[in-house]
PDB file of C-alpha atoms in Angstrom:
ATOM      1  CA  UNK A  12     -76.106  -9.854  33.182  1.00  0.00           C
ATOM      2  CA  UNK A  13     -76.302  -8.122  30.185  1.00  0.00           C
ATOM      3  CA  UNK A  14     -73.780  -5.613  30.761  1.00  0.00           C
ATOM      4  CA  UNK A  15     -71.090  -8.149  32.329  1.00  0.00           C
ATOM      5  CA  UNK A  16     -71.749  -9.459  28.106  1.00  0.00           C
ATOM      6  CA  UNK A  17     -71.135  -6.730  26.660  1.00  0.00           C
ATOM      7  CA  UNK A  18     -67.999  -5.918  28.609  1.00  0.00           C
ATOM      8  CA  UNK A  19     -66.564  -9.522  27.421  1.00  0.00           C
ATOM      9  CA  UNK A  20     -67.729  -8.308  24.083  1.00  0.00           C
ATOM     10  CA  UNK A  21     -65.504  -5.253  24.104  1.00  0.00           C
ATOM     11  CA  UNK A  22     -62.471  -6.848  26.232  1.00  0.00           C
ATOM     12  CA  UNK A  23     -62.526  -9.174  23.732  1.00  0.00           C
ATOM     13  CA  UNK A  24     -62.688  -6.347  21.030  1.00  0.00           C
ATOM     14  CA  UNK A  25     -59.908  -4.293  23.150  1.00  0.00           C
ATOM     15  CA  UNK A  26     -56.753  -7.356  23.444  1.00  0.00           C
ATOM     16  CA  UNK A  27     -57.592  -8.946  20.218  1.00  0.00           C
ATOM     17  CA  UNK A  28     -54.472  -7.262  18.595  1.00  0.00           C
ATOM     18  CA  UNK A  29     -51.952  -7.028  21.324  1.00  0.00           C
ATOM     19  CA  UNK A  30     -48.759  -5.911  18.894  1.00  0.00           C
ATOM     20  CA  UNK A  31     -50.470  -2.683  17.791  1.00  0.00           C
ATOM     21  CA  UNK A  32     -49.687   0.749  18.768  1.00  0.00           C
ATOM     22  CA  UNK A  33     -52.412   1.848  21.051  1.00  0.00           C
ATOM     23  CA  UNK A  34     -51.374   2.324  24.655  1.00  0.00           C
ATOM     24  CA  UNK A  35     -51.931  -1.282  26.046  1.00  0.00           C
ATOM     25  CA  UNK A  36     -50.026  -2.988  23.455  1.00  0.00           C
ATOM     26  CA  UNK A  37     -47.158  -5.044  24.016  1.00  0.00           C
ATOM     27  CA  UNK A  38     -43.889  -2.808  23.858  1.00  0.00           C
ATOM     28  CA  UNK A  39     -42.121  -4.447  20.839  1.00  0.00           C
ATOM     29  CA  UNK A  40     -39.950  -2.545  19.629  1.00  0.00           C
ATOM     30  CA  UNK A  41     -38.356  -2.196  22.874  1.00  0.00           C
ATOM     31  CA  UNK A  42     -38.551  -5.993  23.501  1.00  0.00           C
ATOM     32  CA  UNK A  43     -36.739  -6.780  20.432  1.00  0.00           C
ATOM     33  CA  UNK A  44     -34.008  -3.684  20.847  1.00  0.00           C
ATOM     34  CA  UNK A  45     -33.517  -4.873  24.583  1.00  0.00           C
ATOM     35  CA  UNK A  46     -33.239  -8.749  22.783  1.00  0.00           C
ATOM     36  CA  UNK A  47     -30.454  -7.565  19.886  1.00  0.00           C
ATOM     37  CA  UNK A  48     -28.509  -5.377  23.333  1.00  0.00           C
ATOM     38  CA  UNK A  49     -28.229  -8.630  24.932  1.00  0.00           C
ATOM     39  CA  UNK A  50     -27.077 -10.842  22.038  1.00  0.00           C
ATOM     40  CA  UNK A  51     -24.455  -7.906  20.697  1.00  0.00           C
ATOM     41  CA  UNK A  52     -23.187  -8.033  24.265  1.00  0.00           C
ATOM     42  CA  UNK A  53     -22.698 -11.858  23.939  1.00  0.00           C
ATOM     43  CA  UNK A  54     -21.141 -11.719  20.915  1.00  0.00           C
ATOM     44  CA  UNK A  55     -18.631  -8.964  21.757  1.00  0.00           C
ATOM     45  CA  UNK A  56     -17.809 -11.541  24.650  1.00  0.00           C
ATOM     46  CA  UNK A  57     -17.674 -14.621  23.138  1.00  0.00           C
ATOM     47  CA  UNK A  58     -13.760 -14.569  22.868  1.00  0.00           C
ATOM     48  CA  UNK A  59     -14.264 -14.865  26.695  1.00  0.00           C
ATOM     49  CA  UNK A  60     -16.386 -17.776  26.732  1.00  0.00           C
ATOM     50  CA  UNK A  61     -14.137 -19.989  24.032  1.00  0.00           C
ATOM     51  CA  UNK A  62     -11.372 -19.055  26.633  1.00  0.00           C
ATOM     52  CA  UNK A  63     -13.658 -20.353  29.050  1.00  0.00           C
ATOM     53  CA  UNK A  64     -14.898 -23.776  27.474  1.00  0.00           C
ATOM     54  CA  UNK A  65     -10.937 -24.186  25.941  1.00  0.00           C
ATOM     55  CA  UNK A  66      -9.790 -24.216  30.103  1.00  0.00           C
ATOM     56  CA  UNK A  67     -12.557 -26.484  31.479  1.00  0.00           C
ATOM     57  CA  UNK A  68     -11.671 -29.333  28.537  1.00  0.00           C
ATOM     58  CA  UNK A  69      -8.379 -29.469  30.018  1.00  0.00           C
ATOM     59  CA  UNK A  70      -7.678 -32.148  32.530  1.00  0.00           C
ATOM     60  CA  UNK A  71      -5.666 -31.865  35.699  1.00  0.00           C
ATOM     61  CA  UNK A  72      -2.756 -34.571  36.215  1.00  0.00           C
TER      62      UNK A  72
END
């Protein structure tokens, strides 16, 4: 009983501080470089999707 205690006790200890850099951290500099890919790429098409929105306001006679 003890011992299932004290392995709580250093769990606890051990994910208290997930955005660190030990080896079971969350990744986050990769999350937020993956994050500013995506929205450059939406940007760079977003020409495409005023074309888009522009065509589906018109009505057909």
């Amino acid at each position: 009983m003890v011992t299932m205690f004290i392995s709580f006790a250093f769990l606890g200890i051990e994910i208290e501080d997930p955005f660190g850099h030990d080896l079971n951290d969350l990744p986050l500099e990769e999350i937020c470089i993956g994050i500013e890919k995506h929205l450059l790429n939406l940007y760079d098409q977003s020409d495409l999707l005023e074309l888009l929105v522009s065509n589906s306001n018109k009505k057909a006679i």
